[in-house]
């Protein structure tokens, strides 16, 4: 990210004029962003903490200083590209009290599945901004010429990568707020501190079930360490309790002090909240409180087009055969009637009629044989499904029953099993919120509800779905339940 040193003469003068005035670190002061716009903290947070697809605005008013009121404003839109990647675009204005940075932000983050429960997230923030002097009043005081002042202004591009390693819900992150960059124009006096502002984080999400009305809730504690140029290393602890209706958070930063905030979500789409941070340390006891406001609008994903399955034929093969035979019988009766009417007809006509009857019977026989062959193919397919021999792989979880009430024969990809109705309904809603279409069945034998993702005709199909994490749609473990025949 962006780190700039004020020249030695400016620091010396500040020390003489302001004496004990607190020096504000030049970092983005984004250590409280845990619900929205967190990609400013670590670009990988765009994957989950930003809640794509969403547009969010965050503003922080820092305690007053002689140079004015340092502020940070970040407006960002995060878009889900696919199951594993997101991208974002935003506007950033950051005022340190000495310099003002105004520009755009591009964000990209991707997740890599390393194992069943291990994921690696990598992301990048690109900033393109104009740097100007926030308060030019110090120039005549220090005798700085306009030409010297212009040397601190210009256009710059910087790159800020970040990484996170997930093991189940526990994750470790590392973000570089100012990894590297280059000057496009101006900034002759710039002395950028690359690879100086580094933040390490440790966090874990604990899912909670408070009530069905509050939806999927969780508690997220996070511990972080941040190094900053010309300042002491910052240590911090944050905690977030979030539901679908509201959130509450609190934290402590070794430099900025304790903080607390809350927010509400309306109609599952619009969220707004605020936070106050109190400088309780000896350096900040005379400073005013810091205020943050965040607002976000979450765009509901378009409902997936439901692909209707082809309806099964109402008539069975046996019924079709019976209809064909009935039709043939009707034709024979009609033909017999025609024969009686034409008894007095010429012998040639009678012979021709007999030939036509013979041809008709041959056609009926052909249709009957075709229907019998179709019925035999279907019977062979059902027999193959029932008689398929399954050779279990090492450590493969698999269960097989001869039959089950109401279930078609096949291989069911099981996501979870519940004996308690409350947790069963909560899990089904969680899968639906992820865009899945889970199904379930109840076994009277053990009085459990089985939640499955799909039914397959062969073990090979079911294994492919299981081993591919349901083709990338469901990351948790699954197993296979087989029904050999139908009651």
Coordinates of C-alpha atoms in Angstrom, one line a residue:
X1 CA 0.0 0.0 0.0
X2 CA 1.1 3.6 0.4
X3 CA 3.9 4.6 2.6
X4 CA 5.6 8.0 2.4
X5 CA 8.1 9.7 4.6
X6 CA 7.9 13.4 5.4
X7 CA 11.4 14.9 4.8
X8 CA 13.8 15.4 7.7
X9 CA 13.3 19.2 7.8
X10 CA 9.5 18.7 8.0
X11 CA 9.8 16.3 10.9
X12 CA 12.3 18.5 12.7
X13 CA 10.1 21.5 12.4
X14 CA 7.0 19.5 13.5
X15 CA 8.9 18.4 16.6
X16 CA 9.8 22.0 17.5
X17 CA 6.4 23.5 16.8
X18 CA 4.0 20.9 18.0
X19 CA 6.2 19.3 20.7
X20 CA 4.1 16.4 22.1
X21 CA 1.6 16.3 19.1
X22 CA 0.8 12.7 18.2
X23 CA 2.2 11.6 14.8
X24 CA -0.5 9.8 12.9
X25 CA 0.8 6.6 11.1
X26 CA 0.3 6.7 7.3
X27 CA -1.4 3.3 7.0
X28 CA -5.1 3.1 5.9
X29 CA -6.3 2.6 9.5
X30 CA -8.6 -0.2 8.3
X31 CA -8.1 -2.5 11.2
X32 CA -11.8 -2.5 12.2
X33 CA -13.2 -3.6 8.8
X34 CA -14.6 -7.1 9.5
X35 CA -18.1 -7.0 7.9
X36 CA -17.8 -5.1 4.6
X37 CA -15.0 -3.6 2.4
X38 CA -12.4 -5.7 4.2
X39 CA -10.5 -6.2 1.0
X40 CA -8.8 -2.9 1.9
X41 CA -7.2 -4.8 4.8
X42 CA -6.3 -8.0 2.9
X43 CA -7.3 -8.4 -0.8
X44 CA -8.4 -12.1 -0.1
X45 CA -11.2 -10.9 2.2
X46 CA -13.1 -9.9 -1.0
X47 CA -13.9 -13.6 -1.4
X48 CA -15.9 -13.9 1.8
X49 CA -15.9 -10.9 4.1
X50 CA -17.0 -8.5 1.4
X51 CA -20.1 -10.7 0.7
X52 CA -20.1 -10.5 -3.1
X53 CA -22.0 -9.4 -5.0
X54 CA -22.2 -6.1 -3.0
X55 CA -21.4 -2.4 -3.2
X56 CA -20.1 -0.9 0.1
X57 CA -18.9 2.5 1.4
X58 CA -16.7 3.0 4.4
X59 CA -15.6 6.3 5.9
X60 CA -13.4 7.0 9.0
X61 CA -13.1 10.3 10.7
X62 CA -9.9 10.3 12.8
X63 CA -9.4 12.4 15.9
X64 CA -8.7 16.1 15.3
X65 CA -5.1 17.3 14.8
X66 CA -3.4 20.6 14.0
X67 CA -3.3 19.6 10.3
X68 CA -7.0 19.1 10.1
X69 CA -9.2 16.0 10.3
X70 CA -7.5 13.0 8.8
X71 CA -10.1 10.8 7.0
X72 CA -10.3 7.6 4.9
X73 CA -13.1 6.9 2.4
X74 CA -13.4 3.6 0.5
X75 CA -16.2 2.8 -1.9
X76 CA -16.0 -0.6 -3.5
X77 CA -18.1 -3.0 -5.7
X78 CA -17.2 -6.7 -5.4
X79 CA -18.4 -9.2 -8.0
X80 CA -18.4 -13.0 -7.9
X81 CA -16.8 -14.3 -11.1
X82 CA -17.2 -18.0 -10.4
X83 CA -17.1 -20.5 -7.5
X84 CA -13.4 -19.7 -6.9
X85 CA -12.7 -16.1 -8.0
X86 CA -14.0 -12.5 -7.3
X87 CA -13.0 -9.1 -8.7
X88 CA -13.7 -5.6 -7.5
X89 CA -13.4 -2.0 -8.4
X90 CA -13.4 0.9 -6.0
X91 CA -12.6 4.5 -5.2
X92 CA -10.2 5.5 -2.4
X93 CA -9.5 8.9 -0.7
X94 CA -7.0 8.7 2.2
X95 CA -6.0 11.8 4.1
X96 CA -3.1 11.4 6.6
X97 CA -3.3 15.1 7.6
X98 CA -0.1 15.8 5.6
X99 CA -0.8 14.1 2.3
X100 CA -4.0 13.4 0.4
X101 CA -4.3 10.3 -1.8
X102 CA -7.2 10.1 -4.3
X103 CA -7.6 7.4 -6.8
X104 CA -9.0 4.0 -7.9
X105 CA -8.6 0.5 -6.7
X106 CA -8.8 -2.8 -8.6
X107 CA -9.1 -6.0 -6.7
X108 CA -8.8 -9.7 -7.7
X109 CA -8.8 -12.8 -5.4
X110 CA -8.8 -16.5 -6.1
X111 CA -9.1 -19.6 -3.9
X112 CA -7.1 -22.9 -4.6
X113 CA -8.4 -26.2 -3.1
X114 CA -5.3 -28.0 -1.8
X115 CA -7.0 -30.8 0.1
X116 CA -10.4 -31.7 1.4
X117 CA -10.2 -29.2 4.2
X118 CA -7.3 -27.0 3.2
X119 CA -7.5 -24.0 0.9
X120 CA -5.1 -21.3 -0.2
X121 CA -6.4 -17.8 -1.0
X122 CA -4.3 -15.3 -3.0
X123 CA -5.3 -11.8 -3.9
X124 CA -4.0 -8.4 -5.2
X125 CA -5.0 -4.8 -4.7
X126 CA -3.9 -2.3 -7.4
X127 CA -4.0 1.4 -6.5
X128 CA -3.7 4.2 -9.0
X129 CA -3.8 7.5 -7.2
X130 CA -2.9 11.2 -7.2
X131 CA -0.8 12.4 -4.2
X132 CA -1.1 16.0 -3.1
X133 CA -0.2 18.0 -0.1
X134 CA -3.2 18.0 2.2
X135 CA -2.4 21.2 4.0
X136 CA -0.2 23.7 2.2
X137 CA -0.1 26.1 5.1
X138 CA 3.1 24.6 6.4
X139 CA 5.0 25.8 3.3
X140 CA 5.3 29.5 4.0
X141 CA 6.0 28.7 7.7
X142 CA 8.9 26.5 6.8
X143 CA 10.0 28.7 3.9
X144 CA 9.3 26.0 1.3
X145 CA 9.1 27.2 -2.2
X146 CA 6.3 26.2 -4.6
X147 CA 8.8 24.2 -6.7
X148 CA 9.8 22.2 -3.6
X149 CA 6.2 21.7 -2.6
X150 CA 5.4 20.4 -6.1
X151 CA 8.1 17.7 -5.6
X152 CA 5.8 15.9 -3.2
X153 CA 2.9 15.8 -5.6
X154 CA 2.3 13.4 -8.5
X155 CA 0.6 10.3 -9.8
X156 CA 1.5 6.8 -8.6
X157 CA 0.6 3.1 -9.1
X158 CA 1.1 0.6 -6.3
X159 CA 0.5 -3.1 -5.8
X160 CA -0.5 -4.8 -2.6
X161 CA -0.8 -8.6 -2.5
X162 CA -2.2 -10.7 0.2
X163 CA -2.6 -14.4 1.1
X164 CA -4.6 -16.6 3.5
X165 CA -4.3 -20.3 4.3
X166 CA -7.5 -22.0 5.5
X167 CA -7.6 -25.2 7.5
X168 CA -11.4 -25.9 8.0
X169 CA -12.6 -22.6 9.5
X170 CA -9.2 -21.5 11.0
X171 CA -7.1 -19.2 8.8
X172 CA -3.7 -17.4 8.8
X173 CA -3.3 -14.3 6.6
X174 CA -0.5 -12.1 5.5
X175 CA -1.0 -8.7 3.6
X176 CA 1.5 -6.2 2.2
X177 CA 0.0 -2.7 2.3
X178 CA 2.7 -1.3 0.1
X179 CA 4.6 -4.1 -1.6
X180 CA 5.9 -2.2 -4.7
X181 CA 4.9 0.5 -7.2
X182 CA 6.1 3.1 -9.6
X183 CA 5.7 6.8 -10.2
X184 CA 3.8 7.9 -13.3
X185 CA 4.5 11.6 -12.8
X186 CA 5.9 14.0 -10.3
X187 CA 7.0 12.8 -6.8
X188 CA 10.6 13.8 -7.2
X189 CA 11.0 14.0 -3.4
X190 CA 9.1 10.8 -2.8
X191 CA 10.7 8.3 -0.5
X192 CA 8.3 5.3 -0.6
X193 CA 8.7 2.7 2.1
X194 CA 8.0 -0.5 0.2
X195 CA 7.5 -3.8 2.1
X196 CA 7.3 -1.8 5.3
X197 CA 3.6 -2.0 6.2
X198 CA 2.9 -5.7 6.7
X199 CA -0.1 -7.2 8.5
X200 CA -0.3 -10.8 9.9
X201 CA -3.7 -12.1 11.0
X202 CA -5.1 -15.2 12.7
X203 CA -8.8 -15.8 12.8
X204 CA -11.5 -18.4 13.0
X205 CA -15.2 -18.5 12.2
X206 CA -17.4 -20.3 14.7
X207 CA -20.9 -21.0 13.2
X208 CA -23.8 -20.4 15.6
X209 CA -27.5 -21.2 15.6
X210 CA -29.4 -18.6 17.6
X211 CA -32.8 -18.9 15.9
X212 CA -34.3 -19.7 12.5
X213 CA -35.3 -16.0 12.1
X214 CA -31.6 -14.8 12.5
X215 CA -30.4 -17.2 9.8
X216 CA -26.8 -18.4 9.6
X217 CA -24.9 -16.7 12.4
X218 CA -21.2 -16.8 13.4
X219 CA -18.6 -15.4 15.8
X220 CA -15.3 -14.3 14.3
X221 CA -12.3 -13.5 16.5
X222 CA -9.2 -12.1 14.9
X223 CA -5.7 -11.4 16.3
X224 CA -3.4 -9.2 14.2
X225 CA 0.1 -7.7 14.1
X226 CA 1.0 -4.7 11.9
X227 CA 4.3 -3.1 11.2
X228 CA 4.3 0.6 10.1
X229 CA 7.1 2.9 9.0
X230 CA 8.2 5.5 11.7
X231 CA 6.1 4.0 14.4
X232 CA 5.7 1.2 16.9
X233 CA 4.4 -2.2 15.7
X234 CA 0.7 -2.3 16.3
X235 CA -1.0 -5.3 18.0
X236 CA -4.7 -5.8 17.9
X237 CA -7.7 -8.0 18.8
X238 CA -11.1 -7.9 17.2
X239 CA -14.3 -9.8 17.6
X240 CA -17.4 -9.9 15.4
X241 CA -20.8 -11.5 16.1
X242 CA -22.9 -11.4 12.9
X243 CA -26.4 -12.6 12.0
X244 CA -28.7 -12.0 9.0
X245 CA -30.4 -9.1 10.9
X246 CA -27.6 -7.3 12.8
X247 CA -24.0 -7.5 13.9
X248 CA -22.0 -6.3 16.9
X249 CA -18.2 -5.9 17.0
X250 CA -15.5 -4.7 19.4
X251 CA -11.7 -4.6 19.4
X252 CA -8.5 -3.1 20.7
X253 CA -5.5 -1.6 18.9
X254 CA -2.3 -0.9 20.8
X255 CA -2.0 2.5 19.1
X256 CA -5.6 3.6 18.5
X257 CA -7.2 2.1 21.6
X258 CA -10.5 0.2 22.1
X259 CA -13.4 0.3 19.8
X260 CA -17.0 -0.9 19.6
X261 CA -19.7 -0.8 16.9
X262 CA -22.9 -2.3 15.6
X263 CA -25.1 -2.4 12.5
X264 CA -28.4 -3.7 11.1
X265 CA -29.4 -5.4 7.9
X266 CA -32.7 -4.6 6.3
X267 CA -34.6 -6.9 3.9
X268 CA -31.4 -9.1 3.7
X269 CA -30.0 -6.6 1.3
X270 CA -29.1 -3.2 2.8
X271 CA -26.8 -2.9 5.8
X272 CA -25.7 0.2 7.7
X273 CA -23.6 0.4 10.8
X274 CA -21.2 2.6 12.9
X275 CA -18.2 2.3 15.1
X276 CA -16.4 4.5 17.7
X277 CA -12.8 4.2 18.7
X278 CA -11.5 5.7 21.9
X279 CA -7.9 6.8 22.4
X280 CA -7.2 5.7 26.0
X281 CA -3.4 5.7 25.9
X282 CA -1.2 8.4 27.3
X283 CA -0.5 9.7 23.8
X284 CA -4.1 9.9 22.7
X285 CA -6.0 10.8 26.0
X286 CA -6.5 14.4 24.8
X287 CA -7.7 13.3 21.3
X288 CA -11.4 13.1 20.3
X289 CA -13.0 9.8 19.5
X290 CA -12.7 8.3 16.1
X291 CA -15.9 7.5 14.1
X292 CA -16.5 5.0 11.3
X293 CA -19.6 4.5 9.2
X294 CA -20.2 1.7 6.8
X295 CA -23.1 1.0 4.4
X296 CA -23.5 -1.9 2.0
X297 CA -26.0 -3.1 -0.5
X298 CA -26.0 -6.8 -1.4
X299 CA -27.3 -7.8 -4.8
X300 CA -29.3 -10.9 -4.6
X301 CA -28.1 -13.5 -7.1
X302 CA -30.5 -14.2 -10.0
X303 CA -32.5 -17.2 -9.4
X304 CA -31.1 -20.1 -11.2
X305 CA -33.1 -21.2 -14.1
X306 CA -34.8 -24.4 -13.2
X307 CA -34.1 -27.0 -15.9
X308 CA -37.2 -29.2 -15.9
X309 CA -36.5 -32.9 -16.2
X310 CA -38.2 -34.8 -19.0
X311 CA -41.4 -36.3 -17.7
X312 CA -41.4 -40.1 -17.5
X313 CA -43.8 -41.8 -19.9
X314 CA -47.2 -42.4 -18.3
X315 CA -47.6 -45.8 -19.9
X316 CA -45.4 -48.6 -19.0
X317 CA -44.0 -51.0 -21.6
X318 CA -46.6 -53.6 -20.7
X319 CA -49.4 -51.0 -21.2
X320 CA -48.1 -50.0 -24.6
X321 CA -48.0 -53.6 -25.6
X322 CA -51.6 -54.2 -24.4
X323 CA -52.7 -51.1 -26.4
X324 CA -51.0 -52.4 -29.5
X325 CA -52.7 -55.8 -29.2
X326 CA -56.1 -54.2 -28.6
X327 CA -55.5 -52.1 -31.7
X328 CA -54.7 -55.2 -33.7
X329 CA -57.8 -56.9 -32.5
X330 CA -59.9 -54.0 -33.5
X331 CA -58.3 -54.1 -36.9
X332 CA -59.1 -57.8 -37.2
X333 CA -62.7 -57.3 -36.2
X334 CA -63.0 -54.5 -38.7
X335 CA -61.5 -56.6 -41.4
X336 CA -63.8 -59.5 -40.6
X337 CA -66.8 -57.2 -41.0
X338 CA -65.4 -56.0 -44.3
X339 CA -65.0 -59.6 -45.4
X340 CA -68.7 -60.3 -44.5
X341 CA -69.8 -57.3 -46.5
X342 CA -67.7 -58.3 -49.5
X343 CA -68.6 -62.0 -49.5
X344 CA -70.3 -61.6 -52.8
X345 CA -67.4 -59.7 -54.2
X346 CA -65.1 -61.2 -56.8
X347 CA -62.6 -63.8 -55.8
X348 CA -59.8 -61.5 -56.8
X349 CA -61.0 -58.8 -54.5
X350 CA -61.3 -61.4 -51.7
X351 CA -57.7 -62.5 -52.3
X352 CA -56.5 -58.9 -52.3
X353 CA -58.3 -58.3 -49.0
X354 CA -56.8 -61.3 -47.5
X355 CA -53.4 -60.1 -48.6
X356 CA -54.0 -56.7 -47.0
X357 CA -55.0 -58.4 -43.8
X358 CA -51.9 -60.5 -43.8
X359 CA -49.7 -57.4 -44.3
X360 CA -51.5 -55.6 -41.5
X361 CA -50.9 -58.5 -39.1
X362 CA -47.3 -58.5 -40.1
X363 CA -47.0 -54.8 -39.2
X364 CA -48.7 -55.4 -35.9
X365 CA -46.3 -58.2 -35.1
X366 CA -43.4 -56.0 -36.0
X367 CA -44.6 -53.3 -33.6
X368 CA -45.2 -55.9 -30.9
X369 CA -41.7 -57.3 -31.3
X370 CA -40.2 -53.7 -31.1
X371 CA -42.2 -53.0 -27.9
X372 CA -40.9 -56.3 -26.4
X373 CA -37.4 -55.4 -27.3
X374 CA -37.7 -52.0 -25.7
X375 CA -39.2 -53.5 -22.5
X376 CA -36.3 -56.0 -22.4
X377 CA -33.7 -53.2 -22.7
X378 CA -35.3 -51.4 -19.8
X379 CA -35.5 -54.6 -17.7
X380 CA -31.8 -55.2 -18.5
X381 CA -30.9 -51.7 -17.4
X382 CA -32.7 -52.1 -14.1
X383 CA -31.1 -55.5 -13.5
X384 CA -27.7 -54.0 -14.2
X385 CA -28.2 -51.3 -11.6
X386 CA -29.5 -53.8 -9.0
X387 CA -26.7 -56.3 -9.7
X388 CA -23.7 -53.9 -9.9
X389 CA -21.0 -55.2 -7.7
X390 CA -19.3 -52.5 -5.6
X391 CA -15.6 -52.9 -4.7
X392 CA -14.9 -50.4 -1.9
X393 CA -11.8 -48.2 -2.0
X394 CA -9.6 -47.6 1.0
X395 CA -11.3 -45.6 3.8
X396 CA -14.4 -45.1 1.6
X397 CA -17.6 -44.4 3.5
X398 CA -20.4 -46.4 1.9
X399 CA -23.7 -47.9 3.0
X400 CA -26.0 -50.2 1.1
X401 CA -29.6 -51.4 1.6
X402 CA -31.7 -53.8 -0.4
X403 CA -34.6 -51.4 -0.6
X404 CA -36.0 -48.3 1.0
X405 CA -39.6 -46.9 1.1
X406 CA -40.2 -44.3 -1.5
X407 CA -36.7 -44.3 -3.0
X408 CA -35.7 -45.3 -6.5
X409 CA -32.7 -47.7 -6.9
X410 CA -29.4 -45.8 -7.2
X411 CA -26.5 -44.2 -5.5
X412 CA -27.2 -41.2 -3.3
X413 CA -24.5 -38.6 -2.5
X414 CA -25.1 -37.9 1.2
X415 CA -24.0 -34.5 2.7
X416 CA -25.2 -35.0 6.3
X417 CA -27.5 -37.0 8.5
X418 CA -29.6 -35.5 11.3
X419 CA -31.7 -36.9 14.1
X420 CA -32.9 -33.5 15.3
X421 CA -35.4 -31.6 13.1
X422 CA -34.1 -28.2 14.1
X423 CA -30.6 -28.8 12.9
X424 CA -31.8 -30.7 9.8
X425 CA -33.9 -27.7 8.7
X426 CA -31.0 -25.3 9.4
X427 CA -28.6 -27.3 7.3
X428 CA -31.0 -27.5 4.4
X429 CA -31.4 -23.7 4.5
X430 CA -27.6 -23.2 4.6
X431 CA -27.2 -25.3 1.5
X432 CA -30.0 -23.4 -0.3
X433 CA -28.4 -20.1 0.6
X434 CA -25.2 -21.4 -1.1
X435 CA -27.2 -21.8 -4.3
X436 CA -27.6 -25.7 -4.0
X437 CA -30.8 -27.7 -4.4
X438 CA -30.6 -30.3 -1.6
X439 CA -33.0 -33.2 -1.2
X440 CA -33.7 -35.5 1.7
X441 CA -35.4 -38.7 2.8
X442 CA -36.4 -40.1 6.2
X443 CA -35.5 -43.7 7.2
X444 CA -38.0 -45.1 9.6
X445 CA -35.5 -47.8 10.5
X446 CA -33.2 -45.4 12.5
X447 CA -35.4 -42.3 12.5
X448 CA -32.8 -40.1 10.8
X449 CA -33.2 -37.5 8.0
X450 CA -30.6 -38.0 5.2
X451 CA -29.7 -34.9 3.2
X452 CA -28.3 -35.7 -0.2
X453 CA -27.1 -33.6 -3.2
X454 CA -28.0 -35.9 -6.1
X455 CA -28.9 -39.5 -7.1
X456 CA -26.8 -41.4 -9.6
X457 CA -27.3 -44.6 -11.6
X458 CA -23.8 -46.0 -11.1
X459 CA -21.1 -46.1 -8.4
X460 CA -18.6 -44.5 -10.8
X461 CA -20.9 -41.5 -11.3
X462 CA -21.4 -41.1 -7.6
X463 CA -17.6 -41.3 -6.9
X464 CA -16.9 -38.6 -9.5
X465 CA -19.4 -36.3 -7.9
X466 CA -18.0 -37.0 -4.4
X467 CA -14.3 -36.7 -5.4
X468 CA -14.8 -33.4 -7.3
X469 CA -16.6 -31.8 -4.3
X470 CA -19.9 -32.0 -6.2
X471 CA -18.1 -30.5 -9.2
X472 CA -16.8 -27.6 -7.1
X473 CA -20.1 -26.7 -5.6
X474 CA -19.8 -28.2 -2.1
X475 CA -16.5 -28.2 -0.3
X476 CA -17.4 -30.4 2.8
X477 CA -17.2 -34.2 3.0
X478 CA -19.8 -36.5 1.4
X479 CA -20.4 -40.2 1.3
X480 CA -22.5 -42.7 -0.8
X481 CA -25.7 -44.5 0.2
X482 CA -27.0 -47.2 -2.2
X483 CA -30.6 -48.5 -2.7
X484 CA -30.5 -51.8 -4.7
X485 CA -34.2 -52.2 -5.5
X486 CA -37.5 -50.5 -5.1
X487 CA -40.3 -51.9 -2.8

